[in-house]
CSV table of C-alpha atoms in Angstrom, one decimal:
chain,number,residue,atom,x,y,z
S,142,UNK,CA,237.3,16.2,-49.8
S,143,UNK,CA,239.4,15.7,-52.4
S,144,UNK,CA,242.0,13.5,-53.1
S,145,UNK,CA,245.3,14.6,-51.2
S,146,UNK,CA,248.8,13.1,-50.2
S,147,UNK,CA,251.6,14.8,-48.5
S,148,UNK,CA,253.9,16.8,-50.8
S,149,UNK,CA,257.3,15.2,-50.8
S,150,UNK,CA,260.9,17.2,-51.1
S,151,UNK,CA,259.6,20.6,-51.4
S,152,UNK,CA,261.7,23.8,-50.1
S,153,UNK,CA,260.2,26.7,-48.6
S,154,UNK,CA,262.0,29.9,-49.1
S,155,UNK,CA,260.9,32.9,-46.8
S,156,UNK,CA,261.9,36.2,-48.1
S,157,UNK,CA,262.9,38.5,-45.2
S,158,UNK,CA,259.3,39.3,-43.3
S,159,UNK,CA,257.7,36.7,-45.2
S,160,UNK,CA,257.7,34.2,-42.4
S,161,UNK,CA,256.0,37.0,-39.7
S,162,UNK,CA,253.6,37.8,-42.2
S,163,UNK,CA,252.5,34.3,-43.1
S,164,UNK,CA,251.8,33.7,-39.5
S,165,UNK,CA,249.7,37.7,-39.5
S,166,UNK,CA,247.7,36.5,-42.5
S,167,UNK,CA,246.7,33.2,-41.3
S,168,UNK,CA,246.5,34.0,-37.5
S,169,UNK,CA,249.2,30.8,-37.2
S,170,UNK,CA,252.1,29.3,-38.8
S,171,UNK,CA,250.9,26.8,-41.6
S,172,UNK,CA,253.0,24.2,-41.9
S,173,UNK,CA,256.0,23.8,-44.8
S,174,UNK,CA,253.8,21.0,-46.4
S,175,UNK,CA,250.8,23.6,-46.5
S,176,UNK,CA,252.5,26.3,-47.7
S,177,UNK,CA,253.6,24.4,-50.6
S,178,UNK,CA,250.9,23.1,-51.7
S,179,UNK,CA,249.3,26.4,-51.5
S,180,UNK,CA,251.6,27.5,-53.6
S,181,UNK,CA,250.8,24.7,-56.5
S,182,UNK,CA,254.2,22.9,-56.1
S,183,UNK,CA,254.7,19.9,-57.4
S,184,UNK,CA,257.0,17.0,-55.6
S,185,UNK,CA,261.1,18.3,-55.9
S,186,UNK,CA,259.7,21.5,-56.2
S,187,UNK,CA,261.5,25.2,-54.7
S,188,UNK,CA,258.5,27.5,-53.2
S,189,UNK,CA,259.7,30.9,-53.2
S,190,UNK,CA,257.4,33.3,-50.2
S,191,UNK,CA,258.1,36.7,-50.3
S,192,UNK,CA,255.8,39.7,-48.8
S,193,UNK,CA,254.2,42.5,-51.4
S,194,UNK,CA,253.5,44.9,-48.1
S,195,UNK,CA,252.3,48.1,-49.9
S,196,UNK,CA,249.4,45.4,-51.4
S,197,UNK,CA,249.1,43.1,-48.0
S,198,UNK,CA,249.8,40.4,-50.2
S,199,UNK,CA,252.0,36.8,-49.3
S,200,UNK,CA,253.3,36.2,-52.7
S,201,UNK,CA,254.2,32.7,-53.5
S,202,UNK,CA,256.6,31.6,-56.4
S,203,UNK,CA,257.5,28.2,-57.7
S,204,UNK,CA,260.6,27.5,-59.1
S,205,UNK,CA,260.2,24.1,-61.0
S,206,UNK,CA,261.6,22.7,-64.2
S,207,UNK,CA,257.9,21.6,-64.9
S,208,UNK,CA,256.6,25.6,-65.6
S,209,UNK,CA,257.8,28.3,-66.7
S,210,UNK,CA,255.8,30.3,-64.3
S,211,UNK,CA,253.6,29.0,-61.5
S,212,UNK,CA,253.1,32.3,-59.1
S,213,UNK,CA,250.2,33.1,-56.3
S,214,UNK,CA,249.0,35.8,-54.1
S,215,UNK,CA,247.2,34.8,-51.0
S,216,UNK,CA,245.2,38.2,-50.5
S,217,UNK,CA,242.5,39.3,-47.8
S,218,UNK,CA,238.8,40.4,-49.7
S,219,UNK,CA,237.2,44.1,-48.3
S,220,UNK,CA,235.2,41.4,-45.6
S,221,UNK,CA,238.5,39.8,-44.5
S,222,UNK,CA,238.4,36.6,-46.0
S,223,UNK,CA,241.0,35.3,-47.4
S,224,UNK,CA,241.7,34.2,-51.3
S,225,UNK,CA,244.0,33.3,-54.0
S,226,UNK,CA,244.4,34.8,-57.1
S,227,UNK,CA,246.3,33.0,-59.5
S,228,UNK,CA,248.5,35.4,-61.2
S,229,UNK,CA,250.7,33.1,-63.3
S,230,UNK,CA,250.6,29.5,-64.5
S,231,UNK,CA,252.1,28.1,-67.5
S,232,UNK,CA,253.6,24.9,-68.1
S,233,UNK,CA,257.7,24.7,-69.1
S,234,UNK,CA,258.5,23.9,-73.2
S,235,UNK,CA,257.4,20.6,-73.9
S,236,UNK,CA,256.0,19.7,-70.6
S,237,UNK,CA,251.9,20.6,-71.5
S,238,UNK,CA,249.1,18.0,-72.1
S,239,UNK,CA,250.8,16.2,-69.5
S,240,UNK,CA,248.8,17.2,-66.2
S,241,UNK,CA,250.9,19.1,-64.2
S,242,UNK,CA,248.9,21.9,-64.5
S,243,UNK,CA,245.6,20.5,-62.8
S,244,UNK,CA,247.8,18.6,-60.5
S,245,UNK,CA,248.8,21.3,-59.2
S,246,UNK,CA,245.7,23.5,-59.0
S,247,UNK,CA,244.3,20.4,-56.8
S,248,UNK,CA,247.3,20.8,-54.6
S,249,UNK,CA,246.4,24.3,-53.9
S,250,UNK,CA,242.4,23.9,-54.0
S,251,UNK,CA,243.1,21.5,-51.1
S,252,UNK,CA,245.6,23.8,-49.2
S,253,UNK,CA,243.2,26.7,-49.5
S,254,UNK,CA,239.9,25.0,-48.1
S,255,UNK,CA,242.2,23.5,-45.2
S,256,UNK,CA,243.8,26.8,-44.6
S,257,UNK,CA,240.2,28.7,-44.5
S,258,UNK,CA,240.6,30.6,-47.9
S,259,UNK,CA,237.0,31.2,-49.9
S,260,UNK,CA,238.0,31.0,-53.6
S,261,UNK,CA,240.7,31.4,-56.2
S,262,UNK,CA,240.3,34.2,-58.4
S,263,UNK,CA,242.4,34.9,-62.1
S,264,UNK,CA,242.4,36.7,-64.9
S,265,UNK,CA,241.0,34.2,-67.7
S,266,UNK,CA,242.8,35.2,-70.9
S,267,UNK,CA,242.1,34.8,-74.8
S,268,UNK,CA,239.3,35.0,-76.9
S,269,UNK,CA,238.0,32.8,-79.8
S,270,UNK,CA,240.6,33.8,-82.6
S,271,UNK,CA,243.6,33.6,-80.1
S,272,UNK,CA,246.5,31.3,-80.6
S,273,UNK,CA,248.4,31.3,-77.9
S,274,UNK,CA,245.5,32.0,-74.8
S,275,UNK,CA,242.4,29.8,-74.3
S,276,UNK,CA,242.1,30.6,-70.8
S,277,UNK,CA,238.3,32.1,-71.4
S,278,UNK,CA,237.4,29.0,-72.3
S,279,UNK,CA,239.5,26.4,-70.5
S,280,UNK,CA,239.4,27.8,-66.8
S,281,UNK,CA,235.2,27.7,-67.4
S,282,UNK,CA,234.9,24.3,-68.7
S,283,UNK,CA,237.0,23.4,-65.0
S,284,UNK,CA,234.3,25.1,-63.2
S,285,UNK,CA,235.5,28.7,-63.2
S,286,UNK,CA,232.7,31.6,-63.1
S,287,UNK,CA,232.1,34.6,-64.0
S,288,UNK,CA,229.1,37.3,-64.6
S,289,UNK,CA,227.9,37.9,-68.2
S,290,UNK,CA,227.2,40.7,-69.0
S,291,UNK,CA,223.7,42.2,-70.0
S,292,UNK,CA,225.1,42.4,-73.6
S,293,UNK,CA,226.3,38.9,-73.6
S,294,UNK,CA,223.1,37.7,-72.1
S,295,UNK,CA,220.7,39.7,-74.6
S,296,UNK,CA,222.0,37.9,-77.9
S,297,UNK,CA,222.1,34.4,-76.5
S,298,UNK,CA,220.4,32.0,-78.5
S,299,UNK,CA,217.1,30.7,-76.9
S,300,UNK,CA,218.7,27.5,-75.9
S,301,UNK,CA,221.2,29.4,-73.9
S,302,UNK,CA,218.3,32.1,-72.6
S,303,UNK,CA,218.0,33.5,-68.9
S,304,UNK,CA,221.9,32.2,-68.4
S,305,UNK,CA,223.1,34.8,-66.3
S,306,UNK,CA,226.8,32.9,-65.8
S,307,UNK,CA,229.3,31.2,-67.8
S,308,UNK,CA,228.5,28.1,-65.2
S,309,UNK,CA,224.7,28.3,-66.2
S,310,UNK,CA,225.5,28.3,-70.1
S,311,UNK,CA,228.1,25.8,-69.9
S,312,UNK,CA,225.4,23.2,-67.4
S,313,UNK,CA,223.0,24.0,-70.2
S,314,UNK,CA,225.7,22.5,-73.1
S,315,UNK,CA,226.5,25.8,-74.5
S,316,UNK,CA,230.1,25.0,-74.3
S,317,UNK,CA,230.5,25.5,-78.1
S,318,UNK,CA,228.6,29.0,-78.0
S,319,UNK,CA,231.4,30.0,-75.4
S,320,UNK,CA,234.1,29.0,-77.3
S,321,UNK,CA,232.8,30.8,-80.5
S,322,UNK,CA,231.5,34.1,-78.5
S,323,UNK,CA,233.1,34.4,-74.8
S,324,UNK,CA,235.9,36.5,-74.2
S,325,UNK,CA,238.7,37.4,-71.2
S,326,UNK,CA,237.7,38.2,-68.0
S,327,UNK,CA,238.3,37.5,-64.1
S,328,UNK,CA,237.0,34.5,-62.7
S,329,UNK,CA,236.2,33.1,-59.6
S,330,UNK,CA,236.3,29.2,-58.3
S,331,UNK,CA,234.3,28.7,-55.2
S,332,UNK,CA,236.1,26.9,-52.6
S,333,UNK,CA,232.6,26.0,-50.5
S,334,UNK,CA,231.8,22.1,-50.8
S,335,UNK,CA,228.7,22.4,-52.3
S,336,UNK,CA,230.0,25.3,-55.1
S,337,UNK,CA,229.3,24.2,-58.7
S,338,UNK,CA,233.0,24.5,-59.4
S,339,UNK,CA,234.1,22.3,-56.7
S,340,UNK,CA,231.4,19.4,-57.9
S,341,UNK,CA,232.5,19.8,-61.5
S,342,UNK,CA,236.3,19.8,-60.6
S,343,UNK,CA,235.3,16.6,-58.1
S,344,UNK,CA,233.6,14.8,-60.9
S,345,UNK,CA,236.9,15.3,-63.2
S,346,UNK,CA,239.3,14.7,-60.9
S,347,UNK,CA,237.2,10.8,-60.4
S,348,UNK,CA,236.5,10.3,-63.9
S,349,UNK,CA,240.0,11.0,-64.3
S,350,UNK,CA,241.1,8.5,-61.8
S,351,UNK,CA,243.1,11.1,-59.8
S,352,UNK,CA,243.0,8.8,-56.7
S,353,UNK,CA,246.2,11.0,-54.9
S,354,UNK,CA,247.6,14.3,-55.0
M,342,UNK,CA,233.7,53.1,-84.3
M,343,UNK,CA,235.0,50.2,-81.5
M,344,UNK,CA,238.6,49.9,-80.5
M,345,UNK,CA,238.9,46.3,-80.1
M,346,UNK,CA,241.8,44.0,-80.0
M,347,UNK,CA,243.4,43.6,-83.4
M,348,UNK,CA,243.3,39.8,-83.4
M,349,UNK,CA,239.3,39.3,-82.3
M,350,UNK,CA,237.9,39.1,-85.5
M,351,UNK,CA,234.4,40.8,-85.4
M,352,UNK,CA,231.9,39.1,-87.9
M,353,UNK,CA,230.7,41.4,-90.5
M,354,UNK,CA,226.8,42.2,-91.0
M,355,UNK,CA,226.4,39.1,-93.1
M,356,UNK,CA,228.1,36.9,-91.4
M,357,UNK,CA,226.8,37.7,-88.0
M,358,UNK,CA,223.0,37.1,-89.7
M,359,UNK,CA,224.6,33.4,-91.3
M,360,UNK,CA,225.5,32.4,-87.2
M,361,UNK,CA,222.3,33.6,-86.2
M,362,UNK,CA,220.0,31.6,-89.0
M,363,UNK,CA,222.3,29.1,-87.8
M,364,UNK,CA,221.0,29.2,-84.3
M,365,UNK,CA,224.2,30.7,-82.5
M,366,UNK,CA,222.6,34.1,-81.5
M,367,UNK,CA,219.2,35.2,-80.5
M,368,UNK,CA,216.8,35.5,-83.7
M,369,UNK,CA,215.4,38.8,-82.4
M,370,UNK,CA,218.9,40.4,-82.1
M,371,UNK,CA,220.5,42.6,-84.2
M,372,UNK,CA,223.7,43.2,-85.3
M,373,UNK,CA,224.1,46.2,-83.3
M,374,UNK,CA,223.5,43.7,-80.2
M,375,UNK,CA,226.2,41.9,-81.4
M,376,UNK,CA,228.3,45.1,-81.5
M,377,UNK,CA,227.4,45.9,-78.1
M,378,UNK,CA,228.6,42.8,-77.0
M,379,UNK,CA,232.0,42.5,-78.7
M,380,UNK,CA,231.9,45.9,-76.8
M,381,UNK,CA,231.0,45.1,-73.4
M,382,UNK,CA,233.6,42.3,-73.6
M,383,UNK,CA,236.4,44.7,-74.8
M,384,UNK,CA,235.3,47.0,-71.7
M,385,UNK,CA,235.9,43.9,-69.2
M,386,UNK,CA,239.2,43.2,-70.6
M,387,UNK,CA,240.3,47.1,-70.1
M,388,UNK,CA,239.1,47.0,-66.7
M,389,UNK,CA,240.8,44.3,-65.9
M,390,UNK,CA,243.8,45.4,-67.7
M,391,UNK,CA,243.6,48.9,-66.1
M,392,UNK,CA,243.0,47.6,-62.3
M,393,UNK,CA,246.0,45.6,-62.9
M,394,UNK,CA,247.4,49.1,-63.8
M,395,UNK,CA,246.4,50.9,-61.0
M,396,UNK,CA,247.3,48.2,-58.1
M,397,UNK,CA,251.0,47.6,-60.0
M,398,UNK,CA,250.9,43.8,-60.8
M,399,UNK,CA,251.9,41.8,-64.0
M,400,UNK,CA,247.7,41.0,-64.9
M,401,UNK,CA,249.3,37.3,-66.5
M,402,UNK,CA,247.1,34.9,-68.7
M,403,UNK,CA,247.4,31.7,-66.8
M,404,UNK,CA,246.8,28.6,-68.7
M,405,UNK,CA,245.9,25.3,-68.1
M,406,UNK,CA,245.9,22.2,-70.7
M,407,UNK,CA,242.5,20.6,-72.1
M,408,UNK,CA,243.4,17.5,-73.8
M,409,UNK,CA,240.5,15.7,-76.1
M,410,UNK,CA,240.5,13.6,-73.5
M,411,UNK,CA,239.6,16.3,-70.6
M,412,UNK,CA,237.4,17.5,-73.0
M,413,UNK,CA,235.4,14.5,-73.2
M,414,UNK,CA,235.3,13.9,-69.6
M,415,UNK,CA,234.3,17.4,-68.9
M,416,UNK,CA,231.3,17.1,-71.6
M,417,UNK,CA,230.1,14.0,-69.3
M,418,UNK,CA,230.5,16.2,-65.7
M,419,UNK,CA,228.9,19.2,-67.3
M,420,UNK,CA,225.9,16.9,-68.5
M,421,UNK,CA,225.6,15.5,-65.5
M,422,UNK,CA,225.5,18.2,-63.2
M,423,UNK,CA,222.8,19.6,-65.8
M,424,UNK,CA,221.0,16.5,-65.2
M,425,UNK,CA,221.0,17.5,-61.1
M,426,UNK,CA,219.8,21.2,-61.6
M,427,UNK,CA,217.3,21.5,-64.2
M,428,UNK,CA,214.3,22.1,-61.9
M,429,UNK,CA,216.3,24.9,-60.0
M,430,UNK,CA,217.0,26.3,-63.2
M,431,UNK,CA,213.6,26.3,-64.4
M,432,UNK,CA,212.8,27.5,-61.0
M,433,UNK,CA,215.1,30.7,-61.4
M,434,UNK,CA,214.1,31.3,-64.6
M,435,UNK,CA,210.3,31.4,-63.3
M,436,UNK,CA,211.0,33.9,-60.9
M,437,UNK,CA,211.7,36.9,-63.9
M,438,UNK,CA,208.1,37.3,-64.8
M,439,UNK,CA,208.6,40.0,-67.0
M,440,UNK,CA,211.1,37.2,-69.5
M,441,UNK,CA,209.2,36.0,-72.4
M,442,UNK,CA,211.1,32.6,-73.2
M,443,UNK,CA,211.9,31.8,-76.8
M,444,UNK,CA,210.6,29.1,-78.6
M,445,UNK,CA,213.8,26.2,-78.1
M,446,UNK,CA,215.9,25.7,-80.9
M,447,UNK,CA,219.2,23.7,-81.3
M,448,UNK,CA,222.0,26.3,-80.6
């Protein structure tokens, strides 16, 4: 488990239906304190939960001084499992390289196991001459995944060889080769216990001493 | 002729044989590998861009920070969990019989 603490001061704002379909998606009513940190608020935070029906999706918004955008969907896979995909998370003017943002993606990584949901999925923007997106390359080195394709995987250098993942080239210390050669796409973050992602995000999250969150 | 974004620079025939002396690339590839792979990634990025389309939401570029710091501490995770896995690794990568290993070299 990882490390977790109640979330303090945090309104929950149901759009109209919102609150019925919550309780559809989930089979019950998750509790304020769940719902928010589903959401990726922070303490003092606003959680906004409105209802995308022609999608099926429960779409959360976090109004905080902290991000400029923090927004989720909490959607149901082909199988009926249930997942997050992370449309929106960037931190306010002047507020990055502070921590909110993993702080935040605990919060929600500890809401989803306890509330059943597989794995967080996102579009992972940028690519290695980008200035303002790194998401390719950031998301990864926190334990995001994604296929390579066959023409990524054919021009690998032999260190890097039969990697079939961005996890595998990254276990392998092909970080650098990454950075210089991946690209955008979606990712996925495993919520199972024994994933990759959640061993490497584990690992951070002590090294980092986040004891609470 | 490739339509890719504007802003990803694609290394020229030269310079894509300079990274691959270098070691970043496979020493048996050639530059039209390299092609196909710029391509392949554009073709991820337009049908991701495209689905977005299609199901009517914003796609977004969320970000999260990487300090020095975070860097450092994920260079010590990473090594460790290749520390763990090696012998599955080597295990998968016995299973492809038909995959001729190159010789290691730093990348």
């Amino acid at each position: 488990m990882l490390p977790s603490a109640a979330v303090k001061e945090t309104e929950i704002n149901y759009e109209e239906g919102a609150f019925e379909f919550t309780q559809q998606l989930f089979g019950r009513q998750p509790a304020d304190d769940e719902l928010a940190r589903l959401a990726g608020a922070l303490d003092g935070a606003t959680v906004n939960v409105s209802v995308k029906k022609k999608k099926g999706w429960l779409y959360l918004t976090v109004n905080d001084a902290r991000f400029e955008r923090y927004e989720t969907s909490i959607r149901k896979d082909a199988d009926g499992s249930l997942f997050a995909y992370i449309h929106h998370a960037y931190a306010a003017a002047g507020q990055s390289g502070q921590g909110y943002g993993v702080r935040a993606f605990l919060r929600q990584v500890n809401a989803a196991r306890r509330l059943g949901l597989k794995r967080f999925e996102l579009f992972a923007a940028g690519h290695p001459r980008s200035t303002n997106e790194n998401g390719y390359y950031v998301w990864a080195r926190y334990g995001f995944d994604a296929l390579l394709r066959e023409e990524e995987q054919a021009i690998l250098p032999p260190l890097l060889q039969g990697a079939t993942t961005i996890n595998q080239i990254i276990r392998r210390g092909g970080q650098k080769w990454w950075k210089r050669s991946g690209d955008a796409r979606s990712m996925n973050f495993d919520l199972a216990g024994d994933s990759e992602m959640m061993s490497v995000f584990r690992d951070y999250l002590a090294e980092k001493a986040i004891t609470v969150e | 002729m490739l339509t890719i974004d504007e802003e990803r620079t694609i290394l020229t025939p030269e310079e894509f044989r300079a990274e691959q002396a270098a070691g970043w690339f496979n020493p048996e590839s050639s530059y039209d590998d390299y092609l196909a792979m710029i391509h392949a990634q554009w073709e991820l990025r337009r049908d991701a861009e495209e689905k977005a389309r299609r199901e009517g939401y914003e796609l977004g570029a969320p970000q999260i920070e990487l300090t020095p710091e975070d860097e450092a501490i994920l260079d010590r995770v990473w090594a460790k969990r290749a520390a763990e896995k090696p012998v599955v690794e080597a295990a998968e990568r016995a299973d492809d019989e038909d995959e001729q290993l190159l010789p290691a070299r730093a990348a």
